[in-house]
Short mmCIF file of C-alpha atoms in Angstrom, two decimals:
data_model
loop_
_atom_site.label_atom_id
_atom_site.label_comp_id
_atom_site.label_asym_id
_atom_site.label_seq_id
_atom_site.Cartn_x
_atom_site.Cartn_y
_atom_site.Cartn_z
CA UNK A 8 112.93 147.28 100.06
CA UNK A 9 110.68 147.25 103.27
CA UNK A 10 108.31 144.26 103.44
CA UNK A 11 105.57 144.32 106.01
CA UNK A 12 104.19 140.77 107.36
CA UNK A 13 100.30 141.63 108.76
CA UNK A 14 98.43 138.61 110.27
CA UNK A 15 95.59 138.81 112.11
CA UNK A 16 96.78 135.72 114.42
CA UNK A 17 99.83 134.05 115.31
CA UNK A 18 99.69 131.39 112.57
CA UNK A 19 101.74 129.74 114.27
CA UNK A 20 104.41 131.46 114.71
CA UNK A 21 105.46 131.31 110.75
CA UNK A 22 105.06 135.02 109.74
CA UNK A 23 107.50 136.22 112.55
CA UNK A 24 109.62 133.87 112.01
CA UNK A 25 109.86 134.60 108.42
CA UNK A 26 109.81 138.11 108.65
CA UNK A 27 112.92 137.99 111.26
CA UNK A 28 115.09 136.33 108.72
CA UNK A 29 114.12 138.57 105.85
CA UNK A 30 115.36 141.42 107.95
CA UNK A 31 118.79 139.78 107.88
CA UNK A 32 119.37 140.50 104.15
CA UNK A 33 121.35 142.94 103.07
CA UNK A 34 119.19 145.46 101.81
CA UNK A 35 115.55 144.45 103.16
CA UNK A 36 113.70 145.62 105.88
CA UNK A 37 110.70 143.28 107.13
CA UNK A 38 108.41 143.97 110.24
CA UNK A 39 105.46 141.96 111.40
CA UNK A 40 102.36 143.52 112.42
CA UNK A 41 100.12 141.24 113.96
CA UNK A 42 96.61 142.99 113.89
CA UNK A 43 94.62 141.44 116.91
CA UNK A 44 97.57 142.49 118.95
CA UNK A 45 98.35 145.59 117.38
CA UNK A 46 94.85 146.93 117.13
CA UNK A 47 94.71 149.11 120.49
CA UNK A 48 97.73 151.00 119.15
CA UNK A 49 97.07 152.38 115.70
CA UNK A 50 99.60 154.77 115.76
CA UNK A 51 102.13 151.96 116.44
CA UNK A 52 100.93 150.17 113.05
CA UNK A 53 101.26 153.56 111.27
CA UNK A 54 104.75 153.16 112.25
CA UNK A 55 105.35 149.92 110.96
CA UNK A 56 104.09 150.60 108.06
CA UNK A 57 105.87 153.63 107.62
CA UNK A 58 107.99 153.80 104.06
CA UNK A 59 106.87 150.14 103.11
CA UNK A 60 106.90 148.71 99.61
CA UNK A 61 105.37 145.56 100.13
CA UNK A 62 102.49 143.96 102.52
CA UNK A 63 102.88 140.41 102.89
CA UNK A 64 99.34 139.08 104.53
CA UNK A 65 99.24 135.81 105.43
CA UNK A 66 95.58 133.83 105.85
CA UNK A 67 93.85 136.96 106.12
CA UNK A 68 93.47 139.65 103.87
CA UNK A 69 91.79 143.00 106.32
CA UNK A 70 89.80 145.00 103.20
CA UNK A 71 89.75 148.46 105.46
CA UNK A 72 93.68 148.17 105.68
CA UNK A 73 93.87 147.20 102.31
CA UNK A 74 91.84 150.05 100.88
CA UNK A 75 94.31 152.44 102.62
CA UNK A 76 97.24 150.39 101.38
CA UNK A 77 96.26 150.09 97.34
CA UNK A 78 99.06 151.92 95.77
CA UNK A 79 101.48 149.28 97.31
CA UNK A 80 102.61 145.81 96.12
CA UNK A 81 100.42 142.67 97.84
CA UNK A 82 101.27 139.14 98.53
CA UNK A 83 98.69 136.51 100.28
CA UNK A 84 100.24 133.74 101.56
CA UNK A 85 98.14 130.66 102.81
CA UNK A 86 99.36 128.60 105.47
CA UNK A 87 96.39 127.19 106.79
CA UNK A 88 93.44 124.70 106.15
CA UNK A 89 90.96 126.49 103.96
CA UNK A 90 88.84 127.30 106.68
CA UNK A 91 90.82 129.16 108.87
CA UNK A 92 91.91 131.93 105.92
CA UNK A 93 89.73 134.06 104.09
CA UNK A 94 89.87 131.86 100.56
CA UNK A 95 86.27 131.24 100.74
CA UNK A 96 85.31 134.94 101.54
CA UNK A 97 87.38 136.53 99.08
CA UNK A 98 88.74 134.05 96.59
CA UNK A 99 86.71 136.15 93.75
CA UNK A 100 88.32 139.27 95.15
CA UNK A 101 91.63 139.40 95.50
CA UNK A 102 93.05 141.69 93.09
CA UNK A 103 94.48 140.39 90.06
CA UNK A 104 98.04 141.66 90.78
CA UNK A 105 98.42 140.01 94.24
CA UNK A 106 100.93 136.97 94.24
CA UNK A 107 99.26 134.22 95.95
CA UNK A 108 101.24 131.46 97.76
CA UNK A 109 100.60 128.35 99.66
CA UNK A 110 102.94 125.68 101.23
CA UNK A 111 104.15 122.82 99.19
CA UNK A 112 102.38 120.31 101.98
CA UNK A 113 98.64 119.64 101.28
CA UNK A 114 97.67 122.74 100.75
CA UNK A 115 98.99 122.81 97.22
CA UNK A 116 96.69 119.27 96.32
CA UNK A 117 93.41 121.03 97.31
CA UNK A 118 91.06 122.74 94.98
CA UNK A 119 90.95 126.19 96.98
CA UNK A 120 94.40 126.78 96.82
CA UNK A 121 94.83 125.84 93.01
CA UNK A 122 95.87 129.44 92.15
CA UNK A 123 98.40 129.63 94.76
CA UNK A 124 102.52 129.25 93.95
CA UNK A 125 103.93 126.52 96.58
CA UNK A 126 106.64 128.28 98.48
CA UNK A 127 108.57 126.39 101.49
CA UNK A 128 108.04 127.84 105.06
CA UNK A 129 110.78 128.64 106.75
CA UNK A 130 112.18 126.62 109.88
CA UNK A 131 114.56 128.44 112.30
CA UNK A 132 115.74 126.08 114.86
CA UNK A 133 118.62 127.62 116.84
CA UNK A 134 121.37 125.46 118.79
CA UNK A 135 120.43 126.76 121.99
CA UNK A 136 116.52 125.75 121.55
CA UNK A 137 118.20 121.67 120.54
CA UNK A 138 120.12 119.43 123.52
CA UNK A 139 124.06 119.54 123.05
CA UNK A 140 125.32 116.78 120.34
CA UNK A 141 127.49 115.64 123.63
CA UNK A 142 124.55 115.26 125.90
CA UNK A 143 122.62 112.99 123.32
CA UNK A 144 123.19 109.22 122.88
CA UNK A 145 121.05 106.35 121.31
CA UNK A 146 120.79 103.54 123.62
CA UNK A 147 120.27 99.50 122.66
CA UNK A 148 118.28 99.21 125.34
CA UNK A 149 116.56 102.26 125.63
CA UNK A 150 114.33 104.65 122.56
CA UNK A 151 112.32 107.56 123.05
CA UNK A 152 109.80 108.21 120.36
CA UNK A 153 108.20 111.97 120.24
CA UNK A 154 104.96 113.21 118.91
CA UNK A 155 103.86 116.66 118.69
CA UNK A 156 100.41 116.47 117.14
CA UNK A 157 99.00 118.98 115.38
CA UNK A 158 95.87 121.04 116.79
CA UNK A 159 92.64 119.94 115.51
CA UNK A 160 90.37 121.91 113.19
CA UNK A 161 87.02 122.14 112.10
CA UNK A 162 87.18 121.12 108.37
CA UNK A 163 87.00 117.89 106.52
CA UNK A 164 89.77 115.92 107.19
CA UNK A 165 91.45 117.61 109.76
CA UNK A 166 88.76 117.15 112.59
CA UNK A 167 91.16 114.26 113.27
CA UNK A 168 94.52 113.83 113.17
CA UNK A 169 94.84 110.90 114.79
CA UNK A 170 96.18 111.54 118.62
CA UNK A 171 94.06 108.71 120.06
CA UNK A 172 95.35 106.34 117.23
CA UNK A 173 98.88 107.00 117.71
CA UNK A 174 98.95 107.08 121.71
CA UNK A 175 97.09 103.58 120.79
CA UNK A 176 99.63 102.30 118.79
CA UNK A 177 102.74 103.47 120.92
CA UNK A 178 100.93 101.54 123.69
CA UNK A 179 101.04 98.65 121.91
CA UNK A 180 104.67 99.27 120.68
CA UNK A 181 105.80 99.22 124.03
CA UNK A 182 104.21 96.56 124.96
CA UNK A 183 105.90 94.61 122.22
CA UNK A 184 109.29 95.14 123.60
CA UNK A 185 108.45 95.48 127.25
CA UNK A 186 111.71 93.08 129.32
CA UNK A 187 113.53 93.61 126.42
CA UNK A 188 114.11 97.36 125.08
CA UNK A 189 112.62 99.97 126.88
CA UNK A 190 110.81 102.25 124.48
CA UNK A 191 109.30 105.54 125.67
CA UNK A 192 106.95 107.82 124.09
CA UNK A 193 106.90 111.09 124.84
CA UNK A 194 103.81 113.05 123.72
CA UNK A 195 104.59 116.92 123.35
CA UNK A 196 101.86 119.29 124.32
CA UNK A 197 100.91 122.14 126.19
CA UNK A 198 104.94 123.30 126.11
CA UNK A 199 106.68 126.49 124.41
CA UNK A 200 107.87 126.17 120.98
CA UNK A 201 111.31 126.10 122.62
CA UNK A 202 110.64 123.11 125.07
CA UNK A 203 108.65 121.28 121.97
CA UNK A 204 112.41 121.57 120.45
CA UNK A 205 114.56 120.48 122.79
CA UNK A 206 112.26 117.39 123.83
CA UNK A 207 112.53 116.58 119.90
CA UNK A 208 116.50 116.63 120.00
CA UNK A 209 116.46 114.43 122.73
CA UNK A 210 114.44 111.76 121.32
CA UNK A 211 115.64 109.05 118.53
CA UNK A 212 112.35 108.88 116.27
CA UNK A 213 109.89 111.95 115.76
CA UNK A 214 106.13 111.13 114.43
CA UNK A 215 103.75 113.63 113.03
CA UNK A 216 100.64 112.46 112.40
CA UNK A 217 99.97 109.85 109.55
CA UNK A 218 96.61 110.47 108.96
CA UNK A 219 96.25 112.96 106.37
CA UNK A 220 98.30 112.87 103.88
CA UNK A 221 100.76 115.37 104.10
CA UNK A 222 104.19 116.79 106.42
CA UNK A 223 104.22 119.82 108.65
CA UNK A 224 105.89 121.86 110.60
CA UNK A 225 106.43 119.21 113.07
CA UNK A 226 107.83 117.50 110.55
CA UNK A 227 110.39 119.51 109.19
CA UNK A 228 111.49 120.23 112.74
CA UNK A 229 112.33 116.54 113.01
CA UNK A 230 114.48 116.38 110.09
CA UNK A 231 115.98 119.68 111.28
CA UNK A 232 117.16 118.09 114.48
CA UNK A 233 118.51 115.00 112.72
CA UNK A 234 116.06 112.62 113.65
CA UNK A 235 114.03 109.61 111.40
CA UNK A 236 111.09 111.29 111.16
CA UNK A 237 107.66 109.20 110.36
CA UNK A 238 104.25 111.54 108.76
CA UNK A 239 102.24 110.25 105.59
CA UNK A 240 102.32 111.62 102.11
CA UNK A 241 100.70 110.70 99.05
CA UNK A 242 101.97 111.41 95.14
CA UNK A 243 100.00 114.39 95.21
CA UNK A 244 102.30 116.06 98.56
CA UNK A 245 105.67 114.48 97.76
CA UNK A 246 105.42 115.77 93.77
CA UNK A 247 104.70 119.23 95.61
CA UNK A 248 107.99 119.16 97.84
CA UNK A 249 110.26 117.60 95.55
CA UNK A 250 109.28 120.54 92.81
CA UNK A 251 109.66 122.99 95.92
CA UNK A 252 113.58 121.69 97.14
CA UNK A 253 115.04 120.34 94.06
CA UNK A 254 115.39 116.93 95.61
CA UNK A 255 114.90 113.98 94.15
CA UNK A 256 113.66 111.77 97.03
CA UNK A 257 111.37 112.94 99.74
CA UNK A 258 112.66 112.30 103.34
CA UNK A 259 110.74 110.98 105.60
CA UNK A 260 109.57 107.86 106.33
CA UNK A 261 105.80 108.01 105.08
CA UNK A 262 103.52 105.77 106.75
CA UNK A 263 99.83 105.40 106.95
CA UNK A 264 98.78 104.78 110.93
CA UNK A 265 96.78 101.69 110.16
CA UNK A 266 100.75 99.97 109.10
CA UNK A 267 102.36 102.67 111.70
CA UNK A 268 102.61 99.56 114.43
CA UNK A 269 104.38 97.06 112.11
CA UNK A 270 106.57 99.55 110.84
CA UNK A 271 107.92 101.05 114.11
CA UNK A 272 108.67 97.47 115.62
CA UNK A 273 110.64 96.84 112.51
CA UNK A 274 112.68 100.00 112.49
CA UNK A 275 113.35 99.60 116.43
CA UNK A 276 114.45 96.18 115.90
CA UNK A 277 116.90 97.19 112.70
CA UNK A 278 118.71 98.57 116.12
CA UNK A 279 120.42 102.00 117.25
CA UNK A 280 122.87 102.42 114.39
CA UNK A 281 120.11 102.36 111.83
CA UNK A 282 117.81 104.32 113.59
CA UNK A 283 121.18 106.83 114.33
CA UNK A 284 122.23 106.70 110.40
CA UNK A 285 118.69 107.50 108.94
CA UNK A 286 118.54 110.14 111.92
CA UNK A 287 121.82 111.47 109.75
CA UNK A 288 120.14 111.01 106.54
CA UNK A 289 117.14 113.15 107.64
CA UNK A 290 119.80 116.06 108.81
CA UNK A 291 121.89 115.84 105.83
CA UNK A 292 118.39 116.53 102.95
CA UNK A 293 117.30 119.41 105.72
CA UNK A 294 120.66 121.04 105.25
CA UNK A 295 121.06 120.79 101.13
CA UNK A 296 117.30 120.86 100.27
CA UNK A 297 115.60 123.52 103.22
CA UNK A 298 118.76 125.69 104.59
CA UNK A 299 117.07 129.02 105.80
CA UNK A 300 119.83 130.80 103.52
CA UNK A 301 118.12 129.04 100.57
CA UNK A 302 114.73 129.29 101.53
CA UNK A 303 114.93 133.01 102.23
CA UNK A 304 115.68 133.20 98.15
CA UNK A 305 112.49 132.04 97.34
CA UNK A 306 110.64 134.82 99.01
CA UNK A 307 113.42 137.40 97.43
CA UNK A 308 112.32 136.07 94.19
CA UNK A 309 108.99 136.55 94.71
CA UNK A 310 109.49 139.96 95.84
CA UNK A 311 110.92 141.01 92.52
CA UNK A 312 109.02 139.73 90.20
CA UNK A 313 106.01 142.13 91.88
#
């Protein structure tokens, strides 16, 4: 089975990243074709697309490819807000036998996407990209919290996501223990995806931003590098991931940035070994609930039932 991945941007990384570990299976072959890069070399997409079975597109659905590409099996996978895919352009015209899928975070509570499967994303964190267990130690008298925020858009809700709020309350939060713990924040931008990592490993408490209701990336990443990790969810999100993992309890600590203040002075003052067991806790649902081996199945299984 050869699976080709075709965006027409980066999306953030997530089709490569996918289409890497599908090409570890036994018995698949996945490229990734990503068209604004690929598009002064059209014999080199010809190539890619040489002998496949399946395209995978993800936010964008290119009708001239498409046309060319009929006779094969189609999957659309949204990742994005609504407004930076195609749903509203073509949401009447995608083809009755294309699987559509969406991520089990907010995407899967809106409207637009009501027709889509939830499916997780895949997070591939390597050892090298995280600080060495030996090099890392919580401190009684020292915390570093990290926050990666996520880019702003230009629809609804996501025209903030609450930078400004959260440097304000950090400022605040280390104000609260300034002369007695000494509580850092370290906001993460502007670095590669590989520095973004390894700052994460090396801090004790990871926000994303609790402003709309739902997890990311950033999140994930957080419990993938054993940390507490603090984003907001409602009913609508949680319902969504615990369908998606089997779990029965969500994992992160969901808070709304209006309590975010309160809430971090109370975890910081439960100490280092709570903050270091639910840091454990966070590691331990990661590794039963969103393993890259068992994620990887998912997108198997939607292969086959094409």
């Amino acid at each position: 089975m050869k699976v080709v991945h075709v965006s027409r941007t980066r999306v953030s990384g997530a089709p490569e990243t996918l289409s890497r570990a599908l090409d570890l299976v036994p018995g698949i072959r996945s490229v990734y074709a990503n068209l604004h890069k690929i598009q002064a070399n059209p014999e080199g997409l010809g190539f890619l697309l040489q002998g496949a079975d399946i395209i995978h597109w993800h936010n964008h659905i290119n009708p001239s490819l498409y046309n060319s590409l009929k006779h094969l099996k189609h999957v659309i996978h949204y990742h994005s807000e609504p407004s930076s895919s195609d749903i509203f352009e073509i949401v009447d015209r995608i083809p009755s036998h294309f699987k559509k899928l969406t991520l089990p975070h907010y995407h899967s509570s809106l409207q637009s996407f009501k027709d889509c499967e939830p499916i997780r994303n895949v997070v591939d964190i390597s050892p090298e990209d995280l600080i060495h267990p030996s090099d890392y130690t919580i401190h009684a008298d020292r915390l570093m919290v990290a926050y990666s925020y996520s880019h702003t858009a230009s629809w609804g809700v996501w025209q903030r996501k609450g930078k400004r709020e959260t440097q304000n309350v950090m400022e605040r939060v280390i104000n609260h223990f300034r002369g007695k713990i000494d509580v850092r924040f370290d906001l993460i931008e502007g670095a590669s995806y590989r520095e973004c990592l390894y700052r994460k490993s090396s801090a004790d408490i990871i926000l994303d931003e609790c402003v709309t209701p739902s997890y990311h990336l950033s999140s994930l990443e957080g419990l993938a590098v054993g940390r507490p990790t603090i984003c907001w969810i409602d009913d609508r999100v949680e319902n969504a991931l615990l369908k998606c993992s089997g779990a029965k309890e969500q994992p992160f600590h969901s808070v709304y940035i209006g309590w975010l203040e309160d809430y971090l002075i109370d975890m910081i003052e439960k100490g280092p070994e709570y903050i270091k067991s639910e840091g454990k806790k966070a590691k331990r649902w990661f590794d039963k609930y969103w393993s890259i081996q068992d994620v990887i199945k998912d997108y198997i299984n939607v292969y086959h039932t094409l």
